[in-house]
Amino acid sequence: MMEIQLSHFGLTVAITFPATYIYYVPCDIYRIDDKGNAQIVRAPTLDIGLICSEFTFDLSVELLRIIEPLIDQSEFSIPPFGFEFFDQAIMHPAVSAEVRQIYLSSIAPNRQIPTSSSISNTCDALEKLKVESTTRIANQTAH
């Protein structure tokens, strides 16, 4: 089984699918761009798993390049907005009751101020992601 995890604001969604299958985009995709012009997105010839793994690798390399120099810079170790901002923002009428409940029950009680060690932990996680995606690419191209 292959698992992809997506995280946002401390919530993680795991998508699991059999790694033994190979998935392809079956045909070109036709779309209309922001100027009203018809566009054709050519179907990739590689399987989706390999494309995603290569994208993940490239993204992790780029994020590491950007984030690693910030590890020892304290001005980047704190968020631009304090917790008070988010506590007030979550009460805005445009925020649904469900989202507000998630924030109040799981995110707000567990929040932590980022530190240089949390930036370092992010770099460690990106390095792990880079290694895992490299392994996936090697395994997928071996088949």
XYZ file of N, CA and C in Angstrom:
429
model
N 0.838 -1.184 0.000
C 0.000 0.000 0.000
C 0.883 1.247 0.000
N 0.444 2.258 -0.715
C 1.127 3.539 -0.726
C 0.237 4.530 0.001
N 0.845 5.357 0.847
C 0.059 6.322 1.598
C 0.614 7.705 1.358
N -0.271 8.630 1.085
C 0.091 10.032 0.921
C -0.571 10.778 2.063
N 0.214 11.581 2.779
C -0.346 12.350 3.888
C -0.294 13.825 3.561
N -1.423 14.487 3.747
C -1.522 15.921 3.544
C -1.804 16.562 4.892
N -1.028 17.566 5.269
C -1.219 18.216 6.560
C -1.480 19.699 6.363
N -2.385 20.221 7.175
C -2.683 21.646 7.153
C -3.229 22.029 8.517
N -2.622 23.000 9.148
C -3.027 23.482 10.467
C -3.110 22.341 11.475
N -2.180 21.395 11.400
C -2.135 20.330 12.389
C -3.067 19.175 12.116
N -3.886 19.259 11.087
C -4.785 18.155 10.742
C -4.154 17.370 9.606
N -4.140 16.050 9.711
C -3.528 15.215 8.689
C -4.564 14.300 8.072
N -4.574 14.256 6.748
C -5.451 13.356 6.010
C -4.551 12.363 5.293
N -4.797 11.088 5.496
C -4.001 10.057 4.835
C -4.832 9.412 3.733
N -4.242 9.335 2.551
C -4.886 8.685 1.419
C -4.072 7.428 1.121
N -4.728 6.287 1.193
C -4.028 5.027 0.981
C -4.610 4.329 -0.244
N -3.726 3.836 -1.100
C -4.180 3.056 -2.243
C -3.136 1.986 -2.527
N -3.545 0.913 -3.187
C -2.603 -0.182 -3.444
C -1.422 0.283 -4.279
N -0.202 -0.022 -3.818
C 1.006 0.377 -4.532
C 1.281 -0.548 -5.712
N 0.570 -1.672 -5.769
C 0.803 -2.622 -6.854
C 0.157 -2.178 -8.156
N -0.750 -1.218 -8.097
C -1.406 -0.730 -9.306
C -0.634 0.445 -9.872
N -0.751 0.609 -11.163
C -0.160 1.761 -11.827
C -1.316 2.550 -12.419
N -1.322 3.844 -12.152
C -2.411 4.696 -12.599
C -1.909 5.650 -13.684
N -2.686 5.795 -14.738
C -2.346 6.696 -15.839
C -3.511 7.650 -16.088
N -3.189 8.806 -16.659
C -4.226 9.701 -17.151
C -4.575 9.167 -18.540
N -5.840 8.798 -18.769
C -6.181 8.080 -19.996
C -6.189 8.923 -21.275
N -6.388 10.236 -21.162
C -6.459 11.054 -22.377
C -6.132 12.499 -22.025
N -5.961 13.291 -23.074
C -5.680 14.711 -22.873
C -6.843 15.380 -22.147
N -6.530 16.467 -21.458
C -7.537 17.222 -20.716
C -7.747 18.546 -21.444
N -8.982 18.854 -21.721
C -9.328 20.107 -22.381
C -9.891 21.062 -21.334
N -9.372 22.300 -21.347
C -9.814 23.277 -20.370
C -9.862 24.657 -21.000
N -10.512 25.572 -20.318
C -10.579 26.966 -20.750
C -9.733 27.777 -19.770
N -8.787 28.557 -20.301
C -7.931 29.341 -19.411
C -8.653 30.601 -18.938
N -7.945 31.419 -18.154
C -8.557 32.610 -17.563
C -8.901 33.694 -18.588
N -8.446 33.527 -19.827
C -8.769 34.489 -20.886
C -9.832 33.948 -21.840
N -10.388 32.760 -21.502
C -11.419 32.170 -22.333
C -10.905 31.352 -23.501
N -9.611 31.115 -23.555
C -9.022 30.336 -24.647
C -9.010 28.851 -24.310
N -9.282 28.044 -25.326
C -9.232 26.591 -25.136
C -7.778 26.148 -25.003
N -7.520 25.283 -24.048
C -6.178 24.764 -23.803
C -6.237 23.245 -23.773
N -5.184 22.617 -24.238
C -5.079 21.162 -24.153
C -3.913 20.836 -23.235
N -4.213 20.065 -22.205
C -3.168 19.570 -21.308
C -2.910 18.130 -21.736
N -1.749 17.888 -22.303
C -1.418 16.560 -22.817
C -1.323 15.557 -21.677
N -1.897 14.404 -21.896
C -1.841 13.336 -20.896
C -0.393 12.889 -20.744
N 0.095 12.818 -19.507
C 1.473 12.364 -19.311
C 1.604 10.887 -19.683
N 2.790 10.521 -20.150
C 3.022 9.118 -20.502
C 3.497 8.311 -19.303
N 3.935 8.991 -18.267
C 4.371 8.309 -17.047
C 3.174 8.053 -16.142
N 3.299 7.067 -15.264
C 2.202 6.805 -14.340
C 2.147 7.886 -13.261
N 0.962 8.070 -12.710
C 0.708 9.150 -11.757
C 1.575 9.015 -10.503
N 1.776 7.795 -10.033
C 2.616 7.594 -8.848
C 4.017 8.129 -9.049
N 4.597 7.861 -10.208
C 5.946 8.343 -10.502
C 5.961 9.864 -10.632
N 4.965 10.416 -11.314
C 4.887 11.874 -11.457
C 4.783 12.535 -10.086
N 3.924 11.996 -9.216
C 3.757 12.562 -7.869
C 5.035 12.440 -7.057
N 5.715 11.307 -7.169
C 6.971 11.114 -6.430
C 8.040 12.088 -6.904
N 8.138 12.284 -8.219
C 9.127 13.230 -8.742
C 8.788 14.658 -8.320
N 7.508 15.000 -8.341
C 7.089 16.326 -7.894
C 7.420 16.523 -6.413
N 7.113 15.504 -5.597
C 7.389 15.576 -4.159
C 8.875 15.775 -3.906
N 9.705 15.047 -4.630
C 11.153 15.182 -4.476
C 11.585 16.607 -4.823
N 11.169 17.092 -5.997
C 11.558 18.436 -6.422
C 11.072 19.503 -5.442
N 9.835 19.344 -4.949
C 9.290 20.297 -3.995
C 10.072 20.273 -2.684
N 10.397 19.087 -2.185
C 11.133 18.998 -0.913
C 12.532 19.601 -1.052
N 13.181 19.394 -2.196
C 14.499 19.991 -2.429
C 14.394 21.513 -2.416
N 13.387 22.047 -3.095
C 13.214 23.499 -3.166
C 12.862 24.098 -1.802
N 11.964 23.441 -1.066
C 11.602 23.938 0.267
C 12.800 23.904 1.211
N 13.590 22.845 1.136
C 14.797 22.780 1.967
C 15.754 23.915 1.624
N 15.915 24.193 0.339
C 16.804 25.269 -0.091
C 16.355 26.609 0.501
N 15.054 26.822 0.586
C 14.517 28.075 1.109
C 14.561 28.113 2.635
N 14.224 27.012 3.292
C 14.043 27.003 4.745
C 15.348 26.831 5.526
N 16.267 26.014 5.042
C 17.485 25.732 5.822
C 18.247 26.981 6.263
N 18.396 27.996 5.430
C 19.114 29.193 5.892
C 18.400 29.934 7.029
N 17.128 29.644 7.265
C 16.357 30.367 8.280
C 16.444 29.740 9.665
N 17.069 28.573 9.782
C 17.068 27.847 11.050
C 17.564 28.700 12.211
N 18.621 29.448 12.011
C 19.201 30.213 13.115
C 18.772 31.676 13.141
N 17.787 32.047 12.352
C 17.326 33.430 12.325
C 16.047 33.550 13.145
N 16.161 34.113 14.331
C 15.045 34.143 15.271
C 13.827 34.899 14.750
N 14.028 35.887 13.867
C 12.864 36.634 13.374
C 11.938 35.773 12.531
N 12.412 34.627 12.059
C 11.577 33.710 11.297
C 11.025 32.581 12.151
N 11.324 32.599 13.427
C 10.868 31.496 14.283
C 9.559 31.812 14.995
N 9.010 32.992 14.751
C 7.711 33.322 15.344
C 6.733 33.686 14.227
N 5.460 33.402 14.413
C 4.485 33.711 13.361
C 4.255 35.217 13.253
N 3.852 35.696 12.057
C 3.613 37.137 11.900
C 2.382 37.609 12.661
N 1.454 36.700 12.963
C 0.257 37.040 13.730
C 0.268 36.236 15.019
N -0.140 36.854 16.114
C -0.219 36.155 17.389
C -1.468 35.295 17.476
N -1.539 34.482 18.498
C -2.690 33.607 18.708
C -3.982 34.416 18.867
N -3.877 35.616 19.421
C -5.053 36.447 19.632
C -5.738 36.762 18.301
N -4.935 36.984 17.269
C -5.492 37.263 15.944
C -6.380 36.104 15.487
N -5.871 34.879 15.601
C -6.623 33.717 15.143
C -7.819 33.422 16.045
N -7.665 33.678 17.345
C -8.790 33.496 18.266
C -9.945 34.427 17.907
N -9.620 35.636 17.476
C -10.659 36.579 17.070
C -11.191 36.238 15.679
N -10.296 35.876 14.769
C -10.696 35.585 13.391
C -11.648 34.396 13.314
N -11.437 33.395 14.156
C -12.279 32.193 14.108
C -13.711 32.504 14.515
N -13.922 33.613 15.217
C -15.265 33.981 15.654
C -16.023 34.788 14.600
N -15.389 35.097 13.480
C -16.038 35.863 12.410
C -17.251 35.086 11.884
N -18.353 35.780 11.572
C -19.569 35.106 11.097
C -19.374 34.284 9.816
N -18.348 34.604 9.023
C -18.122 33.856 7.782
C -17.541 32.467 8.048
N -17.014 32.248 9.242
C -16.440 30.944 9.592
C -17.569 30.030 10.061
N -17.636 28.851 9.446
C -18.731 27.932 9.789
C -18.565 27.384 11.202
N -19.660 26.943 11.763
C -19.652 26.380 13.117
C -18.752 25.145 13.188
N -18.739 24.351 12.109
C -17.914 23.139 12.100
C -16.423 23.482 12.163
N -16.010 24.455 11.363
C -14.606 24.875 11.357
C -14.242 25.477 12.706
N -15.132 26.296 13.250
C -14.881 26.903 14.557
C -14.709 25.822 15.626
N -15.547 24.780 15.578
C -15.467 23.696 16.558
C -14.139 22.942 16.439
N -13.702 22.686 15.206
C -12.411 22.010 15.002
C -11.289 22.849 15.607
N -11.310 24.148 15.342
C -10.277 25.044 15.860
C -10.289 25.048 17.384
N -11.466 25.236 17.953
C -11.557 25.361 19.414
C -11.262 24.051 20.133
N -11.589 22.922 19.532
C -11.407 21.646 20.231
C -10.058 20.986 19.990
N -9.455 21.217 18.829
C -8.214 20.491 18.573
C -7.011 21.374 18.278
N -7.210 22.471 17.571
C -6.063 23.294 17.194
C -5.664 24.250 18.311
N -6.609 25.021 18.825
C -6.299 26.024 19.846
C -5.639 25.432 21.096
N -6.139 24.315 21.638
C -5.513 23.792 22.853
C -4.105 23.226 22.649
N -3.756 22.885 21.420
C -2.471 22.219 21.161
C -1.457 23.095 20.446
N -1.741 24.364 20.300
C -0.834 25.224 19.545
C 0.447 25.505 20.318
N 1.486 25.730 19.537
C 2.782 26.051 20.119
C 3.419 27.153 19.285
N 4.167 28.011 19.936
C 4.887 29.047 19.206
C 6.074 28.384 18.521
N 6.204 28.575 17.195
C 7.351 27.983 16.498
C 8.663 28.536 17.031
N 9.657 27.703 17.072
C 10.992 28.095 17.499
C 11.970 27.680 16.414
N 13.237 28.043 16.591
C 14.216 27.618 15.598
C 14.294 26.100 15.550
N 13.996 25.433 16.676
C 14.023 23.963 16.645
C 12.853 23.426 15.823
N 11.703 24.145 15.809
C 10.596 23.672 14.978
C 10.914 23.864 13.505
N 11.654 24.926 13.163
C 12.101 25.095 11.780
C 13.074 23.973 11.431
N 13.946 23.638 12.358
C 14.872 22.525 12.146
C 14.105 21.217 11.974
N 13.039 21.021 12.777
C 12.208 19.817 12.638
C 11.543 19.777 11.270
N 11.129 20.945 10.768
C 10.542 21.011 9.432
C 11.563 20.584 8.394
N 12.795 21.047 8.536
C 13.859 20.647 7.613
C 14.093 19.138 7.691
N 14.081 18.585 8.900
C 14.250 17.136 9.057
C 13.125 16.389 8.355
N 11.896 16.879 8.507
C 10.750 16.235 7.865
C 10.854 16.327 6.344
N 11.304 17.473 5.834
C 11.473 17.622 4.389
C 12.585 16.718 3.871
N 13.642 16.582 4.646
C 14.733 15.682 4.252
C 14.221 14.247 4.180
N 13.410 13.853 5.151
C 12.814 12.509 5.153
C 11.903 12.333 3.944
N 11.105 13.352 3.641
C 10.218 13.313 2.483
C 11.023 13.167 1.195
N 12.138 13.864 1.130
C 13.001 13.790 -0.049
C 13.538 12.364 -0.226
N 13.990 11.760 0.870
C 14.518 10.393 0.822
C 13.413 9.410 0.439
N 12.230 9.564 1.055
C 11.118 8.658 0.749
C 10.693 8.775 -0.709
N 10.631 9.996 -1.237
C 10.220 10.155 -2.632
C 11.282 9.605 -3.576
N 12.570 9.723 -3.209
C 13.639 9.138 -4.015
C 13.487 7.622 -4.065
N 13.175 7.022 -2.926
C 12.965 5.567 -2.860
C 11.770 5.174 -3.726
N 10.682 5.927 -3.649
C 9.493 5.632 -4.464
C 9.812 5.728 -5.951
N 10.576 6.754 -6.329
C 10.948 6.916 -7.740
C 11.769 5.714 -8.186
N 12.735 5.309 -7.373
C 13.577 4.158 -7.729
C 12.740 2.892 -7.847
N 11.821 2.679 -6.903
C 10.971 1.483 -6.948
C 10.039 1.495 -8.152
N 9.489 2.659 -8.460
C 8.532 2.739 -9.567
C 9.215 2.609 -10.923
N 10.429 3.134 -11.055
C 11.115 3.012 -12.338
C 11.712 1.623 -12.526
N 11.842 0.864 -11.437
C 12.377 -0.497 -11.536
C 11.354 -1.474 -12.094
N 10.068 -1.108 -12.044
C 9.011 -2.023 -12.510
C 8.773 -1.916 -13.980
